[in-house]
Amino acid sequence: MEARVKQERLFDEDVYTVHPKDYRALCERLAGEGYDFPRAISGIDMGYGLRVSLQLTRMKDLAKVTVRTDVPYDDPVVPSVTDLWPGVEWYEREAYDLLGIRFEGHPDLRRLLLEDEWELHPLLKRYDTGGYPVPGWEPEPWPDPEPWALPLPPEPEEAGEADGGEGGEAS
Amino acid sequence: MSTMSLEPVPGRSDEMIVNMGPQHPATHGVLRVVLGLEGERITRAVPHIGYLHRNHEKIEEARTYPMVIPYTDRMDYVSGTQNELPFVLAVEDMLGIEVPDRAKKIRTMFFELYRLASHLVWMGTAMLDLGAISPFLYTFWDREIILGIVEKTAGARMLPNYYTFGGVRRDVHPDFFKEVADFLDHMERRMVDYEHLVLESPVVHARTIGVGVLSKERAVARGVSGPVLRASGVAYDVRKAFPYDAYPDVEFEIPTSPDGDTYARFWVRFQEMYQSIRILRQLVELTPKTGPFKGKAPARIKPPAGERYRAVENSRGELGALVVSDGTDKPYRVKHRGAAFSNLQIVPDLFEGAKFSDAIAILASLDPVFGEIDR
Amino acid sequence: MGLLGSDERPRDVILGTLDDLINMARSRSMWPLTFGIACCAIEMMATWDPKIDADRFGMFFRNTPRQADVMIVAGTVNKKLAKRLRRLYDQMAEPKWVISMGACANQGGPFRQGYSVVEGVDKIVPVDVYIPGCPPRPEALLQALLLLRDKIADRELRYKKPRAIPTDYDVLAEPGKDGRLPVL
């Protein structure tokens, strides 16, 4: 069976990387486990697709967890978690505004920082700092193995790398 | 859902839609709130932000790591070096840079000095919003003393670009500790005056007690942090939860209040000022007067590929930076988590049902700074 | 900005002296509009604090543009705000002046490369005095206010009206639709 969740420990927090279809179920499970403080949702343009990175804290024992999911450029749809944690409402709007990630189920998904009529999603890597398209920019191929696949058992010389299959981008 | 844009609701013909525009004396910056008013009472409120969106995150992708630090200064501009710290800490974690003890203490001293400066600005402007002009003059005089101390060391008053990877850029000036000690003596006398002017004023009592009550669960679910969260009874402070710099070495308390109303938010900020004075007094004694002010850092800052999120306790709450690196000398993505950005999401919740003048008091107690919100 | 809206100083003795007197009075009571946008706004507030105190020159803030005659643009102007800024400028009554405070208002500042930042407020409104700095010290803002005061009171200078810099692209449109080639 294909693995769809990868869990690792970076520095001092648990990081889950999931398939977009399992994102919502994992978030509901974490909400049930008592993670009640939403720190942020960040959108990151990975070069091969868009990443949504949700960061949560549990107030009781100050445990931190990060949930990440990757979506392709041509279908950037991620389920919204506004009903679980209302504090991510504006963060999701900002990710939509700057990167074009659509959150399904968001109560009011419109632009936050830019004008409503604009069509530009400026934080994408295909645009340069001024908002103009970079000539000759091509998206990278989707990584193989997928970002949420279980890592290969670490070989002795690459014990420092948690997953060797993701290229130079954020691991 | 109260955050939809405002259209007239059939059957509610008494409602007047009023724009509290980006240019307003009491919005603490460029906030636009579209209000539906029925007489004095607010029925709906939709905040619009983005009037100070300066593309920090996109521009920082085109700058090298040391060049990003002055950009972070300009986010929460009343707090100066407090903004630099999450980014600096994240990169130090990724590179494994050791910060010497003296540098940590100096950084913490500047951090707390700027917390005092920020709360002084808050006090002056909050009282201006409520109609009192005198506190503004007193608080800004005290803030000038702080900025003078910072300027002698760092070279600039408000946006000093002083922290760097491994410590601080230059050593403190020779009279630094004496000036800080004198300032703390002056400040302790002044705090008595501020209590009389602000916390014991009958006008402040009438306008803030019982106004804008925020419950504990709503505050946590909304991601609110800082004095607003602590005034609702949750004792969450990043300095105690995930300590950094010299905070493990000093003793201080986290003031909380169970009430959750505007007066509680005022009171919590006052207590934080007392705690800052206490921390600074300890640090003036504890900091070694000679020693290194910067640890060893590589000449070319090139963190290995990876990402790291670090947060600090800003004057407004949890300010965080998510730094994603791809191994080059420019960051791949820097995402700033602004404390006031989360705090401002409760504006629709708190405004509804409140009177219009209460709304001004609520905004004053939330203390938004738009550099951090709009980035 | 002259007597009865004329464009040059009247040549005869009585009206000319009257014109000088009126403009001297105007220069001694410049009322700025509260238009602090960003970090420079804090230094603007610091100019009115007891250390520097621009109040003693007869300048105090008016919150509505109908009653103000100087607009101090303190902070970065971005495309979303620029429309409102122009509207506020149009709502001010003549004679009016604009001070552009800080690097961001002068030419876009450190954020000049950004996609939503206007490179200088002088592309939208005509500017009389520019103050460099990031942020300029309160003393610098005070010097600018005094310079503007002297400009208003001066016989010849007050009739040299600035104009907004014309551009060959749409300043307020989103990048890609504003009709200009990418510029670094």
XYZ file of C-alpha atoms in Angstrom:
730
model
C 0.000 0.000 0.000
C 1.245 3.440 -0.849
C 2.376 5.422 2.142
C 0.654 8.772 2.499
C 1.965 10.169 5.770
C 5.544 10.755 6.711
C 6.433 11.693 10.240
C 9.788 12.992 11.317
C 11.247 15.011 14.112
C 12.980 18.223 13.115
C 14.732 20.112 15.915
C 12.095 20.033 18.628
C 8.809 19.401 16.873
C 6.978 16.618 15.084
C 6.536 17.252 11.394
C 3.957 15.357 9.357
C 3.992 15.455 5.567
C 0.739 14.139 4.128
C -1.108 13.646 0.895
C -3.713 16.395 0.382
C -6.525 13.875 0.638
C -5.410 12.838 4.121
C -4.714 16.376 5.322
C -8.161 16.998 6.694
C -8.356 13.674 8.522
C -4.980 14.250 10.145
C -5.984 17.745 11.224
C -9.168 16.460 12.786
C -7.180 13.826 14.633
C -4.775 16.443 15.946
C -7.629 18.696 17.019
C -9.028 15.744 18.924
C -5.662 15.195 20.597
C -5.833 18.653 22.085
C -3.794 20.832 19.741
C -5.744 23.999 20.212
C -3.473 26.931 19.388
C -2.944 27.555 15.662
C 0.299 29.364 15.180
C 0.277 29.918 11.448
C -0.413 28.510 8.025
C 2.340 29.314 5.593
C 2.262 28.847 1.871
C 5.561 27.971 0.238
C 6.266 27.694 -3.460
C 8.459 24.630 -3.690
C 9.376 24.827 -7.347
C 7.483 21.673 -8.190
C 4.240 22.641 -6.509
C 2.804 24.538 -3.602
C 3.174 23.562 0.023
C 0.843 24.407 2.872
C 2.502 24.252 6.264
C 0.241 24.380 9.320
C 1.780 24.864 12.736
C -0.017 24.023 15.953
C 0.751 24.102 19.636
C -0.962 22.328 22.483
C -1.388 24.719 25.378
C -1.462 21.988 28.026
C 2.056 20.691 27.575
C 3.408 23.037 24.905
C 3.891 20.326 22.320
C 4.409 21.592 18.804
C 3.430 19.938 15.581
C 3.679 20.905 11.939
C 1.511 19.453 9.185
C 2.596 19.917 5.587
C 1.001 18.969 2.345
C 2.030 19.535 -1.265
C -0.252 20.253 -4.192
C 0.582 20.671 -7.870
C 0.501 24.057 -9.573
C -2.416 23.295 -11.830
C -4.738 22.087 -9.086
C -3.814 23.919 -5.873
C -6.782 22.906 -3.737
C -6.382 22.100 -0.055
C -9.170 21.545 2.471
C -9.656 24.411 4.856
C -9.316 23.943 8.607
C -11.059 27.142 9.632
C -13.809 25.282 11.429
C -11.295 23.463 13.624
C -9.184 26.507 14.417
C -10.790 29.864 13.548
C -7.429 31.551 13.874
C -6.236 30.309 10.496
C -8.879 32.217 8.597
C -6.705 35.143 7.612
C -3.642 32.970 7.090
C -5.532 30.939 4.507
C -6.765 34.089 2.839
C -3.216 35.355 2.689
C -1.969 32.090 1.169
C -4.701 32.367 -1.438
C -3.873 35.984 -2.090
C -0.131 35.642 -2.487
C 0.199 32.108 -3.853
C -3.124 31.127 -5.317
C -3.781 28.143 -3.045
C -7.525 27.606 -2.862
C -8.925 26.390 0.428
C -12.092 24.378 0.075
C -14.637 25.128 2.710
C -13.233 28.480 3.745
C -16.111 30.779 4.696
C -14.833 33.865 2.957
C -11.951 33.214 0.604
C -11.085 36.547 -0.919
C -7.955 38.561 -1.188
C -6.563 40.036 1.958
C -3.486 42.106 1.246
C -3.857 42.963 -2.411
C -6.770 44.623 -4.140
C -9.768 42.438 -4.842
C -9.592 42.982 -8.581
C -6.009 41.882 -8.998
C -5.285 38.591 -10.675
C -1.642 38.300 -9.740
C -0.374 35.834 -7.162
C 2.963 37.507 -6.647
C 4.797 35.199 -4.266
C 5.034 32.429 -6.861
C 8.525 31.791 -8.109
C 7.481 32.375 -11.681
C 7.287 36.086 -10.929
C 10.235 38.222 -10.002
C 10.294 40.753 -7.209
C 8.453 43.340 -9.233
C 5.608 41.017 -10.138
C 6.654 40.502 -13.726
C 7.060 36.965 -15.108
C 10.579 35.604 -15.067
C 11.519 34.734 -18.630
C 12.151 31.055 -19.139
C 10.881 29.832 -15.778
C 9.774 26.209 -15.798
C 8.338 24.241 -12.913
C 10.486 21.433 -11.609
C 9.356 17.851 -11.977
C 7.350 16.404 -9.145
C 9.733 14.715 -6.690
C 10.065 10.965 -6.735
C 9.596 9.427 -4.140
C 6.694 11.684 -3.233
C 7.123 14.055 -0.294
C 4.843 12.008 1.918
C 6.385 8.630 1.203
C 8.097 6.835 4.007
C 11.811 7.465 3.988
C 14.237 4.745 3.054
C 16.052 3.306 6.059
C 18.966 5.664 6.625
C 22.278 4.407 5.367
C 25.239 4.971 7.652
C 26.770 7.801 5.666
C 23.576 9.758 5.281
C 22.393 9.532 8.860
C 22.193 13.308 8.970
C 19.533 13.517 6.231
C 16.018 12.474 7.189
C 14.933 11.948 3.590
C 17.267 11.879 0.707
C 14.747 12.027 -2.113
C 13.637 15.602 -2.098
C 16.400 17.429 -3.762
C 17.666 20.696 -2.490
C 14.369 22.000 -1.215
C 13.072 22.011 2.331
C 13.209 18.551 3.779
C -20.455 34.685 8.932
C -19.492 38.046 10.158
C -16.551 38.483 7.863
C -18.518 38.676 4.648
C -18.441 41.990 2.871
C -21.260 44.258 3.803
C -24.353 44.377 1.719
C -27.544 45.914 2.997
C -29.691 43.294 4.681
C -33.358 43.456 3.730
C -35.497 44.133 6.751
C -32.736 45.957 8.527
C -33.373 49.391 7.177
C -32.042 51.180 10.242
C -28.514 50.067 9.572
C -26.062 52.663 8.321
C -22.884 51.504 6.685
C -19.972 53.661 7.734
C -16.389 53.413 6.640
C -13.706 53.883 9.281
C -11.127 54.521 6.674
C -7.442 53.957 6.364
C -6.854 57.534 7.360
C -8.260 57.845 10.821
C -6.838 59.256 14.004
C -7.664 56.211 16.073
C -6.988 53.165 13.992
C -3.344 52.857 14.977
C -2.231 52.735 11.433
C -3.845 51.996 8.128
C -6.787 49.850 9.106
C -10.080 50.133 7.355
C -13.149 48.790 9.115
C -16.499 48.885 7.384
C -19.109 49.095 10.083
C -22.810 48.539 10.058
C -24.249 50.823 12.683
C -27.716 50.963 14.167
C -27.583 54.172 16.115
C -24.592 53.831 18.371
C -24.456 50.075 18.294
C -22.325 48.176 15.801
C -24.106 45.309 14.130
C -21.430 44.140 11.726
C -17.768 44.907 11.267
C -15.530 43.869 8.392
C -11.858 44.816 8.662
C -9.838 45.374 5.519
C -6.062 45.399 5.672
C -3.311 45.513 3.119
C -2.815 49.256 2.932
C 0.750 48.824 4.115
C 1.602 45.660 2.219
C 5.212 46.252 1.378
C 6.129 42.855 -0.065
C 8.573 41.959 2.688
C 8.464 38.267 1.936
C 9.039 38.559 -1.778
C 11.798 41.136 -1.440
C 13.561 39.097 1.217
C 13.858 36.216 -1.213
C 16.152 38.429 -3.276
C 18.408 39.547 -0.437
C 21.201 37.743 1.348
C 20.691 36.701 4.950
C 22.369 39.683 6.635
C 20.477 42.010 4.301
C 17.166 40.598 5.520
C 17.698 41.813 9.080
C 17.043 45.524 8.364
C 13.867 44.498 6.536
C 12.612 42.638 9.560
C 13.133 45.781 11.639
C 10.518 47.540 9.622
C 7.746 45.125 10.427
C 6.787 46.041 13.964
C 8.395 49.413 13.778
C 7.775 50.552 17.332
C 9.637 47.565 18.698
C 12.914 47.893 16.884
C 15.238 44.966 17.453
C 12.493 42.666 18.722
C 11.626 41.877 15.124
C 15.104 40.834 14.198
C 15.318 38.085 16.748
C 13.116 35.298 15.341
C 14.904 35.379 12.013
C 18.319 35.548 13.653
C 17.490 32.678 16.009
C 16.147 30.503 13.192
C 19.284 30.936 11.113
C 21.505 30.381 14.142
C 19.683 27.107 14.761
C 20.107 25.985 11.189
C 23.808 26.815 11.189
C 24.510 25.728 14.735
C 26.066 29.048 15.733
C 26.911 29.459 19.405
C 26.055 32.765 20.973
C 28.293 33.794 23.900
C 26.619 34.442 27.211
C 27.372 38.151 27.278
C 25.889 38.621 23.824
C 22.722 36.836 24.905
C 22.357 39.147 27.865
C 22.951 42.254 25.785
C 20.358 41.069 23.284
C 17.877 40.489 26.061
C 18.520 43.925 27.507
C 17.745 45.555 24.181
C 14.731 43.304 23.809
C 13.276 44.461 27.098
C 14.192 48.096 26.512
C 12.212 47.965 23.314
C 9.333 46.283 25.085
C 9.219 49.263 27.419
C 9.447 51.645 24.461
C 6.634 49.842 22.661
C 4.359 49.823 25.687
C 5.051 53.516 26.171
C 3.935 54.216 22.612
C 0.906 52.036 23.243
C 0.030 53.932 26.387
C 0.388 57.317 24.766
C -1.658 56.458 21.710
C -4.293 54.475 23.593
C -4.922 57.415 25.856
C -5.025 59.708 22.832
C -7.752 57.493 21.422
C -9.698 57.770 24.639
C -9.321 61.524 24.546
C -6.475 62.277 26.951
C -3.633 64.278 25.437
C -1.213 64.568 28.376
C -0.102 60.949 28.761
C 1.185 61.033 25.189
C 3.635 63.780 26.103
C 4.958 61.975 29.166
C 5.327 58.593 27.505
C 7.107 59.942 24.476
C 9.556 61.790 26.680
C 10.454 58.494 28.348
C 10.661 56.807 24.988
C 13.131 59.473 23.864
C 15.392 58.501 26.753
C 15.320 54.865 25.642
C 15.953 55.764 22.030
C 18.860 57.933 23.087
C 20.441 54.996 24.907
C 19.940 52.732 21.918
C 21.260 55.317 19.524
C 24.529 55.684 21.379
C 25.177 51.974 20.963
C 23.522 50.960 17.748
C 23.601 54.154 15.750
C 19.935 54.573 14.997
C 16.923 55.306 17.125
C 14.047 53.235 15.979
C 15.233 50.715 13.417
C 18.728 49.900 14.571
C 19.673 46.693 12.682
C 21.696 45.721 15.724
C 21.372 41.956 16.135
C 23.359 39.691 13.909
C 24.042 35.983 13.588
C 26.031 35.089 16.673
C 25.315 38.113 18.823
C 25.213 41.817 18.205
C 27.064 43.997 15.757
C 29.081 46.165 18.079
C 29.772 46.429 21.745
C 27.656 48.581 24.011
C 28.945 52.082 24.639
C 30.900 52.647 27.889
C 28.090 54.326 29.836
C 25.411 51.887 28.778
C 24.832 50.125 32.084
C 24.894 53.319 34.095
C 22.436 54.996 31.725
C 20.090 52.033 31.828
C 20.238 51.962 35.632
C 19.469 55.688 35.818
C 16.645 55.254 33.354
C 15.162 52.442 35.432
C 15.203 54.636 38.540
C 13.449 57.365 36.579
C 10.981 54.880 35.144
C 9.986 53.499 38.522
C 9.025 56.963 39.675
C 7.176 57.556 36.435
C 5.196 54.349 36.687
C 3.494 55.770 39.768
C 2.397 58.749 37.665
C 1.216 56.493 34.884
C -0.857 54.461 37.286
C -2.580 57.629 38.440
C -3.073 58.879 34.900
C -4.218 55.674 33.279
C -5.196 52.852 35.570
C -6.911 54.959 38.210
C -8.605 57.385 35.888
C -12.403 57.293 36.195
C -12.767 57.941 32.486
C -10.655 54.899 31.669
C -12.659 52.841 34.131
C -15.929 53.899 32.597
C -14.763 53.256 29.076
C -12.894 50.011 29.471
C -14.264 47.918 32.315
C -16.574 45.272 30.967
C -15.974 46.323 27.388
C -14.913 43.886 24.703
C -14.801 40.712 26.752
C -12.829 37.943 25.069
C -13.262 34.456 26.410
C -10.356 32.128 26.962
C -11.438 29.491 24.469
C -12.154 31.984 21.742
C -8.797 33.639 22.257
C -6.854 30.397 22.020
C -8.828 29.137 19.031
C -8.205 32.392 17.225
C -4.464 32.144 17.714
C -4.338 35.293 19.800
C -1.141 35.747 21.768
C 0.585 38.312 23.885
C -1.041 40.651 26.385
C -4.451 40.112 24.766
C -4.276 36.379 25.459
C -2.889 36.827 28.944
C -5.677 39.253 29.781
C -8.115 36.456 29.006
C -6.535 34.196 31.557
C -4.112 32.038 29.569
C -0.576 32.126 30.922
C 1.228 31.555 27.619
C 4.380 33.540 27.115
C 7.004 32.402 24.638
C 9.727 33.615 27.008
C 8.689 30.943 29.479
C 7.290 28.343 27.103
C 10.184 28.165 24.617
C 12.922 30.224 26.232
C 15.613 31.928 24.217
C 18.593 34.177 24.875
C 19.065 35.067 28.531
C 15.522 34.474 29.754
C 16.363 31.237 31.580
C 18.787 33.266 33.725
C 16.399 35.931 34.964
C 13.403 35.749 37.243
C 10.153 37.255 36.152
C 6.448 36.515 36.229
C 3.765 36.363 33.603
C 0.884 38.632 34.589
C -2.542 37.314 33.688
C -6.023 38.489 34.392
C -9.176 36.403 34.358
C -11.480 39.176 33.146
C -10.712 39.395 29.447
C -12.064 42.905 29.044
C -10.323 46.008 27.777
C -9.299 47.142 31.250
C -7.634 43.783 31.809
C -5.598 44.262 28.633
C -4.520 47.688 29.850
C -3.637 46.272 33.256
C -1.643 43.346 31.841
C 0.500 45.681 29.761
C 1.216 47.764 32.838
C 2.309 44.717 34.751
C 4.504 43.712 31.838
C 6.230 47.056 32.073
C 6.949 46.379 35.741
C 8.286 42.960 34.859
C 10.485 44.460 32.154
C 11.951 46.872 34.655
C 12.594 43.921 36.958
C 14.312 41.922 34.219
C 16.447 44.876 33.221
C 17.540 45.465 36.808
C 18.713 41.888 37.068
C 20.488 42.038 33.743
C 22.327 45.240 34.626
C 23.859 43.297 37.518
C 24.367 40.000 35.726
C 25.850 41.064 32.415
C 29.638 40.835 32.336
C 31.033 44.227 31.546
C 33.756 42.901 29.278
C 33.820 39.968 26.975
C 32.740 38.903 23.522
C 29.649 40.427 21.975
C 29.513 38.135 18.961
C 30.156 34.451 18.523
C 31.849 32.780 15.618
C 29.724 32.876 12.514
C 30.761 32.046 8.970
C 31.620 34.954 6.760
C 29.109 33.840 4.148
C 25.827 32.844 5.755
C 24.626 29.760 3.878
C 22.402 27.568 6.007
C 21.970 23.986 4.834
C 18.754 23.137 3.030
C 15.904 22.855 5.469
C 13.414 24.919 7.338
C 13.095 26.229 10.835
C 10.418 28.159 12.692
C 11.387 30.226 15.714
C 9.170 32.479 17.761
C 9.788 35.175 20.333
C 7.535 37.136 22.630
C 7.128 40.483 20.945
C 5.412 43.358 22.701
C 2.284 42.270 20.878
C 2.514 38.544 21.161
C 4.167 35.661 19.427
C 6.242 36.898 16.556
C 7.669 34.080 14.502
C 9.742 33.533 11.430
C 9.719 30.433 9.246
C 12.963 30.365 7.310
C 13.189 27.942 4.400
C 16.640 27.576 2.987
C 17.865 25.902 -0.178
C 21.550 26.013 0.555
C 22.360 29.278 -1.197
C 23.181 32.566 0.450
C 19.686 33.951 -0.096
C 16.694 32.584 1.785
C 14.274 30.562 -0.294
C 11.263 31.726 1.657
C 10.851 33.740 4.817
C 7.413 33.754 6.325
C 6.827 36.107 9.203
C 4.104 35.267 11.650
C 2.971 38.599 12.951
C 1.451 38.668 16.407
C -0.900 41.499 15.598
C -2.077 39.659 12.453
C -3.649 36.950 14.562
C -4.807 39.404 17.166
C -6.658 41.494 14.642
C -8.830 38.562 13.587
C -10.924 39.015 16.710
C -12.042 42.492 15.653
C -15.293 41.272 14.084
C -16.015 39.168 17.169
C -15.433 41.951 19.629
C -16.966 44.799 17.697
C -20.370 43.248 17.179
C -22.812 44.431 19.757
C -20.458 47.046 21.109
C -21.063 50.735 20.941
C -18.970 52.736 18.573
C -16.892 54.434 21.255
C -16.254 51.038 22.793
C -14.869 49.947 19.472
C -12.204 52.636 19.708
C -11.247 51.484 23.180
C -11.097 47.867 22.014
C -8.819 48.725 19.122
C -6.608 50.716 21.443
C -6.281 47.720 23.751
C -5.458 45.344 20.891
C -2.514 47.528 19.907
C -2.054 46.624 16.251
C 0.994 47.771 14.344
C 0.457 47.497 10.651
C 3.967 46.840 9.543
C 3.635 43.459 11.204
C 0.141 42.779 9.933
C 0.514 43.700 6.306
C 4.195 43.014 5.976
C -1.449 80.366 -3.601
C -1.549 84.075 -3.907
C -4.004 86.763 -3.140
C -7.354 85.997 -4.681
C -5.851 82.905 -6.300
C -3.468 84.745 -8.574
C -0.421 83.016 -9.992
C 2.120 85.701 -9.342
C 2.713 88.330 -6.771
C 0.709 91.505 -7.386
C 2.909 94.295 -8.573
C 1.513 97.237 -6.680
C 2.501 98.222 -3.184
C -0.788 97.793 -1.356
C -1.866 94.445 -2.735
C 1.666 93.139 -2.753
C 2.186 93.907 0.911
C -1.204 92.419 1.692
C -0.177 89.295 -0.190
C 3.032 89.070 1.824
C 1.149 89.485 5.075
C -1.390 86.820 4.236
C 1.270 84.346 3.273
C 3.284 85.107 6.363
C 0.189 84.276 8.392
C -0.329 81.103 6.395
C 3.225 80.008 6.999
C 2.981 80.531 10.746
C -0.033 78.279 11.119
C 0.515 75.235 8.963
C -1.853 72.505 10.090
C -0.746 69.045 9.047
C -3.119 66.231 8.202
C -2.596 63.071 10.269
C -1.470 60.745 7.548
C 1.068 58.568 9.219
C 1.343 55.301 7.375
C 4.365 53.388 8.666
C 7.572 53.761 10.650
C 8.030 57.404 9.722
C 4.732 58.091 11.458
C 6.326 57.234 14.777
C 9.147 59.682 14.126
C 6.523 62.214 13.097
C 4.811 61.698 16.429
C 8.210 62.084 18.051
C 8.536 65.491 16.419
C 5.482 66.619 18.304
C 6.665 65.213 21.618
C 8.165 67.458 24.295
C 11.739 66.991 23.120
C 11.374 68.594 19.690
C 7.830 69.953 19.876
C 6.686 71.352 16.582
C 3.593 72.689 18.339
C 5.446 75.829 19.260
C 5.624 76.741 15.570
C 1.866 76.819 15.328
C 1.534 73.400 13.747
C -0.901 70.944 15.175
C -2.636 68.016 13.614
C -6.054 68.152 12.087
C -7.617 64.825 11.353
C -9.850 65.816 8.520
C -8.439 66.982 5.189
C -10.999 69.751 4.980
C -9.258 71.619 7.772
C -5.647 70.775 7.026
C -3.246 72.503 4.717
C -0.116 70.381 4.828
C -0.105 66.679 4.137
C 2.946 64.941 5.547
C 3.158 61.604 3.763
C 5.063 59.544 6.301
C 5.637 56.002 5.166
C 5.457 53.687 2.212
C 2.652 54.295 -0.228
C 1.405 51.182 -1.935
C -1.020 50.894 -4.790
C -3.962 50.069 -2.567
C -3.434 53.137 -0.431
C -2.492 55.449 -3.287
C -6.067 55.864 -4.469
C -7.131 56.977 -1.008
C -4.144 59.270 -0.738
C -5.069 61.008 -3.972
C -8.632 61.374 -2.798
C -7.505 62.913 0.472
C -5.244 65.305 -1.391
C -8.138 66.347 -3.589
C -10.297 66.946 -0.546
C -7.874 69.437 0.933
C -8.641 73.053 0.161
C -6.177 75.350 -1.561
C -3.564 76.469 -0.610
C -2.094 73.103 0.224
C 1.365 71.640 0.341
C 2.812 68.158 0.572
C 5.883 67.020 2.458
C 7.264 63.653 1.452
C 8.890 62.179 4.536
C 11.344 59.346 4.381
C 12.906 57.261 1.667
C 9.715 55.324 0.989
C 7.666 58.389 0.205
C 10.500 59.935 -1.786
C 11.180 57.077 -4.175
C 9.869 53.834 -2.774
C 12.608 53.307 -0.229
C 13.931 49.831 0.554
C 10.714 48.389 -0.878
C 11.110 49.970 -4.281
C 11.421 46.678 -6.094
C 8.157 45.362 -4.779
C 5.148 44.589 -6.878
C 2.705 46.678 -4.936
C 4.805 49.648 -3.855
C 4.534 52.991 -5.604
C 7.962 54.383 -6.322
C 7.513 57.656 -4.620
C 4.483 59.659 -3.679
C 5.434 62.357 -6.159
C 3.999 60.176 -8.886
C 0.594 60.769 -7.366
C 0.630 64.187 -5.734
C 2.932 67.193 -6.263
C 5.507 67.385 -3.500
C 7.000 70.546 -2.060
C 9.664 69.250 0.324
C 11.440 65.894 0.339
C 13.050 64.560 3.494
C 15.631 61.807 3.074
C 16.179 59.240 5.780
C 14.927 55.898 6.892
C 13.438 57.099 9.135
C 14.450 60.745 9.161
C 15.242 62.050 12.585
C 12.645 64.314 14.161
C 15.094 67.175 13.752
C 15.091 66.528 10.015
C 11.305 66.690 9.875
C 11.428 69.909 11.820
C 13.927 71.335 9.374
C 11.632 70.386 6.531
C 8.684 72.069 8.203
C 10.708 75.222 8.683
C 11.898 75.071 5.078
C 8.312 74.820 3.937
C 7.416 77.685 6.206
C 10.090 79.829 4.597
C 8.953 78.767 1.166
C 5.415 79.843 1.884
C 6.506 83.171 3.275
C 9.012 83.947 0.529
C 7.990 86.416 -2.174
C 9.131 84.476 -5.204
C 9.372 80.853 -4.089
C 5.781 80.444 -3.100
C 4.633 80.785 -6.653
C 6.807 77.959 -7.919
C 4.239 75.208 -7.711
C 5.453 71.644 -8.091
C 3.735 69.112 -10.271
C 3.335 65.403 -9.927
C 5.911 63.556 -12.009
C 4.250 62.249 -15.150
C 4.801 58.620 -15.961
C 4.245 56.661 -19.122
C 2.698 53.734 -17.271
C -0.285 53.322 -15.002
C 1.096 53.776 -11.507
C -1.785 52.128 -9.699
C -2.354 49.057 -11.851
C -1.068 45.609 -11.036
C 2.230 44.587 -12.567
C 1.620 42.971 -15.921
C -1.240 45.303 -16.730
C 0.385 48.650 -16.216
C 1.961 48.992 -19.603
C 5.598 49.031 -18.717
C 8.531 46.750 -19.252
C 10.081 45.139 -16.160
C 12.456 47.563 -14.530
C 14.893 46.708 -11.751
